[in-house]
CSV table of C-alpha atoms in Angstrom, one decimal:
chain,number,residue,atom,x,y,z
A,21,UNK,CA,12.2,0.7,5.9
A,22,UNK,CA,11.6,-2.6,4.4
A,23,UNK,CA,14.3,-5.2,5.7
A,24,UNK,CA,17.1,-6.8,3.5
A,25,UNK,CA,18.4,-9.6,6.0
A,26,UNK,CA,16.1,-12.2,5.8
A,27,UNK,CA,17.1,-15.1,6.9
A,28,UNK,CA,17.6,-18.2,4.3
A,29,UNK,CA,15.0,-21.1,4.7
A,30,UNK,CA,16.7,-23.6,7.1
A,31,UNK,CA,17.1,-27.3,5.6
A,32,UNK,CA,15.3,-28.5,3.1
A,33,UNK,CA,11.4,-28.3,2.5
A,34,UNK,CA,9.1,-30.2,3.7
A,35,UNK,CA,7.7,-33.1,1.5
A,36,UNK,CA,4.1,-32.3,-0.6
A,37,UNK,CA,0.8,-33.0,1.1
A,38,UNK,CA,-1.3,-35.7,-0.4
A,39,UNK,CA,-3.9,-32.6,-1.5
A,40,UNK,CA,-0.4,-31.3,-2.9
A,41,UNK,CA,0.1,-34.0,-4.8
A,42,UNK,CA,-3.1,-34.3,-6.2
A,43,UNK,CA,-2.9,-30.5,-7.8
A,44,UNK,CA,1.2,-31.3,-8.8
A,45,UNK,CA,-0.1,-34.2,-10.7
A,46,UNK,CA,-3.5,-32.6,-11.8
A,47,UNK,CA,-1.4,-29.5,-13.4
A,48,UNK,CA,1.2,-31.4,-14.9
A,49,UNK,CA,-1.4,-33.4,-16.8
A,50,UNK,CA,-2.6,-30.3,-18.1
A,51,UNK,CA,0.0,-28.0,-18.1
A,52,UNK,CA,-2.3,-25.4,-19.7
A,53,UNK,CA,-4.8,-25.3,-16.6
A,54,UNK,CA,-5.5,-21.7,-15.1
A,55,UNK,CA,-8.4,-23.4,-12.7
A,56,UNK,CA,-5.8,-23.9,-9.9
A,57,UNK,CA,-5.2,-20.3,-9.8
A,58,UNK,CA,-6.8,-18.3,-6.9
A,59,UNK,CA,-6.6,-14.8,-6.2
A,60,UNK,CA,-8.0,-11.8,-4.1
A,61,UNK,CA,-7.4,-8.0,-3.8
A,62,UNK,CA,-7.9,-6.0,-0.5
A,63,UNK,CA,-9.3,-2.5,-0.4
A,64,UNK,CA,-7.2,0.2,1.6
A,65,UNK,CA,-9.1,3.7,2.6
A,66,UNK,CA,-7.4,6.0,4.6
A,67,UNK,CA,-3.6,6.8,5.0
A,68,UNK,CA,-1.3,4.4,4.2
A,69,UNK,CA,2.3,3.7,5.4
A,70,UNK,CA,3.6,2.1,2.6
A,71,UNK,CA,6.9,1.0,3.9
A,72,UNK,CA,5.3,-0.2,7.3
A,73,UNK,CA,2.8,-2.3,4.9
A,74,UNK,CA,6.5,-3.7,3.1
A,75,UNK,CA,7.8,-4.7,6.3
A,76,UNK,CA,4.3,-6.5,7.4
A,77,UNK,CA,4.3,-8.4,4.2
A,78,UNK,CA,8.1,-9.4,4.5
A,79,UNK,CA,7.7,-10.7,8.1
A,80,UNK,CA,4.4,-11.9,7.5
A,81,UNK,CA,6.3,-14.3,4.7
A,82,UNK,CA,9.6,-14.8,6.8
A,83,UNK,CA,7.4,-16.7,9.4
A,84,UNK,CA,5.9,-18.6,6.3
A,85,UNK,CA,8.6,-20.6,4.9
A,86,UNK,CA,6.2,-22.0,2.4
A,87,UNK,CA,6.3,-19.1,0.4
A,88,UNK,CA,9.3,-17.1,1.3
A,89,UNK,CA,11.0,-15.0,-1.2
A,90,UNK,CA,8.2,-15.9,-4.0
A,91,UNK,CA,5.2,-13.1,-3.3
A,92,UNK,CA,7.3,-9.9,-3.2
A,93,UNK,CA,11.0,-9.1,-4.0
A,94,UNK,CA,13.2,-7.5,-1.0
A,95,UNK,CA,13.1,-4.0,-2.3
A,96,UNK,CA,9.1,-4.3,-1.5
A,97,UNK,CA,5.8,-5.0,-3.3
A,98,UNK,CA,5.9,-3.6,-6.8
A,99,UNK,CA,3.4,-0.5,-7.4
A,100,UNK,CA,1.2,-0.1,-10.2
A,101,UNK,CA,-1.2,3.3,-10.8
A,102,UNK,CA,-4.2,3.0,-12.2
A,103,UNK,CA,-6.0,6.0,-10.9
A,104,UNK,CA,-5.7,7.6,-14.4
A,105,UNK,CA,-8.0,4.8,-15.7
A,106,UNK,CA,-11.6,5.3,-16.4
A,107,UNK,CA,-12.9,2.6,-13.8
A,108,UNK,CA,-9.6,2.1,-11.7
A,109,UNK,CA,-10.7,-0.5,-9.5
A,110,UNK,CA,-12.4,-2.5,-12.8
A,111,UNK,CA,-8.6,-2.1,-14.6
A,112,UNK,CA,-7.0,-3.6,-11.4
A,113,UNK,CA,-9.5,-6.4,-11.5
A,114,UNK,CA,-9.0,-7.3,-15.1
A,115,UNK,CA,-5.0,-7.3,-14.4
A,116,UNK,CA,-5.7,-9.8,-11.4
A,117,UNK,CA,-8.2,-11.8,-13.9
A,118,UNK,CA,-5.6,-12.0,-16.5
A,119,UNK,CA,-2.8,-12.8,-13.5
A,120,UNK,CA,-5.3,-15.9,-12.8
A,121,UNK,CA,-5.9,-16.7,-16.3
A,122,UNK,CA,-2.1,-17.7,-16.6
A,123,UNK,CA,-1.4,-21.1,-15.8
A,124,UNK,CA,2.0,-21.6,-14.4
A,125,UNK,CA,5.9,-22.8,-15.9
A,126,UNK,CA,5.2,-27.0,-15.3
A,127,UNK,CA,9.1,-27.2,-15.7
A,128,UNK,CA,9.1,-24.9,-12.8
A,129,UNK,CA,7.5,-27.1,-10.5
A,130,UNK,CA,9.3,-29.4,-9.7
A,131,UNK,CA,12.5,-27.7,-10.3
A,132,UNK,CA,15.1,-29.5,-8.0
A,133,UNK,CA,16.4,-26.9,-5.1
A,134,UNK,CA,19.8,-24.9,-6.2
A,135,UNK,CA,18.7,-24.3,-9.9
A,136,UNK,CA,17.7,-21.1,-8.8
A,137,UNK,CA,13.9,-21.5,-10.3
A,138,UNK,CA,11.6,-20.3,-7.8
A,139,UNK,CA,8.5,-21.3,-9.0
A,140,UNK,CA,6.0,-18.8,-10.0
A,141,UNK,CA,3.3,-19.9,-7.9
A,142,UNK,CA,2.9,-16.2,-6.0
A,143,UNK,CA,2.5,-12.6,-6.3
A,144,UNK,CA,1.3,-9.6,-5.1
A,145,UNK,CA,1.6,-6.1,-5.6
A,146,UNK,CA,-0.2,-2.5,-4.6
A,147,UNK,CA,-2.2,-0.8,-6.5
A,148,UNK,CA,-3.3,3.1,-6.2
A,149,UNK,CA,-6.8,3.4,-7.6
A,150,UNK,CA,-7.0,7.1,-5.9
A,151,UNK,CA,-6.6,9.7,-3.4
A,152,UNK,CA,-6.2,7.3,-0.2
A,153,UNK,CA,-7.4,4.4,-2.1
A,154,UNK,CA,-5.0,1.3,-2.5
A,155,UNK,CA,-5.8,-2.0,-3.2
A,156,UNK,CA,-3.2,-5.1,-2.2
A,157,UNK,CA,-3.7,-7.1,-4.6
A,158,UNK,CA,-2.1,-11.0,-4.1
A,159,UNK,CA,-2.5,-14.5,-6.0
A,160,UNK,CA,-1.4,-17.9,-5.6
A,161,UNK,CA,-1.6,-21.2,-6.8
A,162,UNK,CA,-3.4,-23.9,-5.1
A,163,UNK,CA,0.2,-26.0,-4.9
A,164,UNK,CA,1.5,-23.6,-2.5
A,165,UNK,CA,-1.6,-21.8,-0.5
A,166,UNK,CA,-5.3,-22.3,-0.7
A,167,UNK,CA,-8.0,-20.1,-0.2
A,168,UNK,CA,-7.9,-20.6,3.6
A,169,UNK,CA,-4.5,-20.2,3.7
A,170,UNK,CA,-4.7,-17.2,2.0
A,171,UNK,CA,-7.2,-15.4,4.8
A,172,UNK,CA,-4.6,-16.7,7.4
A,173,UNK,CA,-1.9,-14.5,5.8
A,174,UNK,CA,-4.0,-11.5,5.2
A,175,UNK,CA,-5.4,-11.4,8.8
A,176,UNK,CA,-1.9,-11.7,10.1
A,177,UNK,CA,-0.1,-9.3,7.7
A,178,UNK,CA,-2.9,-7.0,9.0
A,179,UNK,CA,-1.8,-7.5,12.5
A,180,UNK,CA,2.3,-6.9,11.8
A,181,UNK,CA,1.4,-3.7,9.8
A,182,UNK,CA,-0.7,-2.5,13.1
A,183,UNK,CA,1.7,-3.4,15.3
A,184,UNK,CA,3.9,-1.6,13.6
A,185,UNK,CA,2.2,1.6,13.1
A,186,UNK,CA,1.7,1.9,17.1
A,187,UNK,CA,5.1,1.1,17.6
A,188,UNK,CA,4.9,-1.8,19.3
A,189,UNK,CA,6.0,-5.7,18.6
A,190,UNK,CA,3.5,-7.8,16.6
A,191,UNK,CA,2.2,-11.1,19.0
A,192,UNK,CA,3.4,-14.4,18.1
A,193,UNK,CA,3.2,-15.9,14.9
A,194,UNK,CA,-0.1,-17.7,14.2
A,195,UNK,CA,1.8,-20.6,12.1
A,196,UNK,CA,3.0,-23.4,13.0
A,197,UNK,CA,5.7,-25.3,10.8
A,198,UNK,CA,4.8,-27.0,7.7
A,199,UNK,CA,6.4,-30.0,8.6
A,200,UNK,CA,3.8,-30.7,11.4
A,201,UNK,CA,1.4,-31.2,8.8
A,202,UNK,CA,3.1,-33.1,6.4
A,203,UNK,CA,4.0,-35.8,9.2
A,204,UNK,CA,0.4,-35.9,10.1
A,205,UNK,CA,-0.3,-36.1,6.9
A,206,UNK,CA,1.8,-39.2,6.1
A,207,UNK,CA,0.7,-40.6,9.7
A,208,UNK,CA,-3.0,-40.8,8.6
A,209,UNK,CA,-2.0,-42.0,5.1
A,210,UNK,CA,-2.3,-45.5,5.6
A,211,UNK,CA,-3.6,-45.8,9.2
A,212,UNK,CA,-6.5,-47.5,10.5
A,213,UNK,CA,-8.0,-44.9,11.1
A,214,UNK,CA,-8.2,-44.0,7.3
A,215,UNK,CA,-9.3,-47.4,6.9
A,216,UNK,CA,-12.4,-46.7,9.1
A,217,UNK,CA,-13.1,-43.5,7.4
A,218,UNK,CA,-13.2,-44.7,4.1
A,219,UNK,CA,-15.5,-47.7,5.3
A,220,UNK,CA,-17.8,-45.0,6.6
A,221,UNK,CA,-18.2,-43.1,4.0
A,222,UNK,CA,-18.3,-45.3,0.8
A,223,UNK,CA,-21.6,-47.0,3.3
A,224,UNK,CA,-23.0,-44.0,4.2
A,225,UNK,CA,-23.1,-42.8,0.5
A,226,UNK,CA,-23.4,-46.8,-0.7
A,227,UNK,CA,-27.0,-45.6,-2.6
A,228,UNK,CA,-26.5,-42.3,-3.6
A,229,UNK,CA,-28.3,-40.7,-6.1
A,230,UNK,CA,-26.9,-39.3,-9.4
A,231,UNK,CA,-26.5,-35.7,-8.5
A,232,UNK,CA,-28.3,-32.8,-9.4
A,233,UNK,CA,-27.2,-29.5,-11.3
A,234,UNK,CA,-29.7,-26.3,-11.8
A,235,UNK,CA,-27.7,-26.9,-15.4
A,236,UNK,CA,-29.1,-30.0,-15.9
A,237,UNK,CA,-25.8,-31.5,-17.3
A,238,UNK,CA,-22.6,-31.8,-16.2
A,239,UNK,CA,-19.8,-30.4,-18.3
A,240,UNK,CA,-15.2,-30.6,-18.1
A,241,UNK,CA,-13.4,-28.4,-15.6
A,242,UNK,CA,-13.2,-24.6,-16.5
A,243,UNK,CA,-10.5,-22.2,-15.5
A,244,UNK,CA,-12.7,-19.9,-14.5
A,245,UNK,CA,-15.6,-19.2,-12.4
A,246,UNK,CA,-19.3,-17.6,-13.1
A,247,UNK,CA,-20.0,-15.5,-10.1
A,248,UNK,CA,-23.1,-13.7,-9.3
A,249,UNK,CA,-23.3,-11.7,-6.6
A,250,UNK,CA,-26.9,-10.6,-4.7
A,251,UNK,CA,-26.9,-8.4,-1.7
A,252,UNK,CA,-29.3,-8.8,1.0
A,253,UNK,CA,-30.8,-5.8,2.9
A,254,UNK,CA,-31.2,-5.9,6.2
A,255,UNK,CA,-34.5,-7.9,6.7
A,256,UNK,CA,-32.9,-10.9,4.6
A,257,UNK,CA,-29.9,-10.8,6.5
A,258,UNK,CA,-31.4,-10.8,10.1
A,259,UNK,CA,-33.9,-14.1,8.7
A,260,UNK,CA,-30.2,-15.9,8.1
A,261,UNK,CA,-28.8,-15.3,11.1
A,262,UNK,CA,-31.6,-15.9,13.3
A,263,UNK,CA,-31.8,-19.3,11.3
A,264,UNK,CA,-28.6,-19.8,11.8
A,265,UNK,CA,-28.9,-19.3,15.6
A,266,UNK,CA,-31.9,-21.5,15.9
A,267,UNK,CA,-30.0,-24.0,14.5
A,268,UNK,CA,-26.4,-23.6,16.0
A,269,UNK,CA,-24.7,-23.4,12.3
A,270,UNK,CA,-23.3,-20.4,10.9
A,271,UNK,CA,-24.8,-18.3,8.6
A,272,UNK,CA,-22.9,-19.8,5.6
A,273,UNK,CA,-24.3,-23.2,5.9
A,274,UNK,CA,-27.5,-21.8,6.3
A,275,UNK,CA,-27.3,-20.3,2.4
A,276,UNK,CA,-25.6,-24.2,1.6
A,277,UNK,CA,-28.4,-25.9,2.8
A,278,UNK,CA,-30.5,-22.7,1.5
A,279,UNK,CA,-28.9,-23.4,-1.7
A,280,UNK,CA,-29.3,-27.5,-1.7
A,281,UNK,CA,-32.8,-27.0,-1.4
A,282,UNK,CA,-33.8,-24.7,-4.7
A,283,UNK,CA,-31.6,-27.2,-6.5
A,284,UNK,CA,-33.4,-30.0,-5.6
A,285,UNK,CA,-36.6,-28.7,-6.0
A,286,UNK,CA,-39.2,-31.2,-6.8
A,287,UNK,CA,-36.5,-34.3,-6.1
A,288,UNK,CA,-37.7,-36.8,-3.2
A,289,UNK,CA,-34.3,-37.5,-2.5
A,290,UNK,CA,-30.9,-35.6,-4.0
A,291,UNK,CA,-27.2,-35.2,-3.6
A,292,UNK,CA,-25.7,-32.2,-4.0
A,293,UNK,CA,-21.3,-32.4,-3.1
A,294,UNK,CA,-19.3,-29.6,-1.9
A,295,UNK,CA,-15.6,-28.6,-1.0
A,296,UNK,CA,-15.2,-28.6,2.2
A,297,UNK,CA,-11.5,-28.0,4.6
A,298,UNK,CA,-10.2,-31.3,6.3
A,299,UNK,CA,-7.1,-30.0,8.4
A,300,UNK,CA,-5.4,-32.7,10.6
A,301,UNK,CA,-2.4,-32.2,12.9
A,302,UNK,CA,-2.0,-29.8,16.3
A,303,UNK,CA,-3.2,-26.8,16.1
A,304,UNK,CA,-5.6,-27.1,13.7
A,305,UNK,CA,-6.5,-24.7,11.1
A,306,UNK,CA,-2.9,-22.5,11.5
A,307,UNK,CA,-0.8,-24.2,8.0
A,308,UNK,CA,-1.4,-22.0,4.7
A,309,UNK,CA,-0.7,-25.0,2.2
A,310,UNK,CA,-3.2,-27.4,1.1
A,311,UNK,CA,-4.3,-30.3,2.4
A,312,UNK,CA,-7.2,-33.1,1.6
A,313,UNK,CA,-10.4,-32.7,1.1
């Protein structure tokens, strides 16, 4: 059965990221904005032990102080049904769509600690879309996890609930504490070797060109994303990965560079910018909250 003893968050939390910061003051702006919203929903098949997938989400979150006691409330994740539906999956898509489409309470926030306002930054709940068919559906909000963050928990609540299902003790938490990376945040914040960084990069990019867009114009943030998706078959896919091993990238920068180059099309020389993770602090890559990029 789910546990109902978890233990209370010691001390206060840690202070905001820089990249935290940024999004705070980004959404307080514009209270309105959805576009910091991210989301995902995981398919089940098979048998599933719901209460063992209750107690994997709650330990998952008690070894993530960042967002404990937000996603899920003690008694478990909330159920919804919508096997009855026409298209179920396509209904329990359009409820995550119209989860994402919400922008959050700005007065919650920055609510200070013992108001007893947990910010409604995260949420989750399963879904039955049929006969051994489940769906965990979760979203967040940029302040408190990104989208990497978000793969850290899901691989990890995936290892409690096996654990647990073999009857055995999950491994040690992947996380480390979030104050790790806030102090190396605030170390670099400042440093020289910011300094050095930022004189790299303003040179290297000194002469840039005006970037290019296969819209042709540039246009104000959205809150939501076009998405089109193509699937390869099986000769595409083996050209990308033996390009991606001839080259010693992965497959995904092979379809960035891919994509850089039907943009650019017919340009002698174009920029094209993209997101990309910059995680500081030891070990790398294990913190669920944003940081700079």
């Amino acid at each position: 059965m789910p546990r109902t003893d978890l233990p209370a968050a010691a001390g206060p939390p840690p202070g905001l990221t820089a990249a935290q910061a940024h999004i705070l003051a980004a959404q307080s702006a514009d209270p309105s904005y959805a576009g910091h919203n991210v989301g995902q929903y995981i398919e089940l098949v098979g048998p599933l032990d719901t209460a063992a997938l209750d107690e994997a989400v709650l330990r998952t979150l008690d070894e993530a102080p960042w967002l404990r006691s937000r996603l899920m409330t003690r008694g478990g994740l909330p159920r919804l049904d919508t096997s009855a539906a026409a298209d179920p999956v396509g209904a329990a898509v359009e409820l995550v769509r119209g989860q994402l489409a919400c922008p959050p309470r700005p007065e919650l926030l920055t609510a200070p600690a013992g108001t007893g306002l947990a910010p409604d930054l995260t949420g989750a709940l399963l879904v039955t879309v049929g006969p051994r068919r489940h769906l965990l559906v979760q979203y967040f909000h940029l302040l408190a996890v990104d989208g990497y963050g978000v793969a850290l928990l899901s691989r990890r609540i995936a290892e409690v609930y096996t654990a647990l299902l073999h009857g055995r003790p999950p491994g040690p938490t992947p996380f480390s504490p979030v104050s790790v990376l806030a102090d190396a945040d605030r170390a670099y914040s400042g440093s020289a070797a910011q300094a050095e960084d930022r004189r790299y990069w303003t040179g290297r990019y000194a002469d840039r060109p005006a970037p290019v867009s296969p819209a042709g114009r540039v246009a104000p943030a959205q809150d939501t994303a076009r998405r089109h998706t193509v699937h390869l078959g099986a000769p595409d896919s083996a050209a990308v990965r033996a390009t991606a091993r001839s080259a010693r990238v992965t497959w995904a920068e092979v379809v960035l560079a891919t994509t850089a180059v039907r943009v650019t099309r017919g340009s002698a020389r174009a920029r094209r910018s993209s997101p990309c993770t910059r995680r500081r602090g030891p070990p790398r890559g294990r913190y669920g909250c944003p940081r700079r990029r």
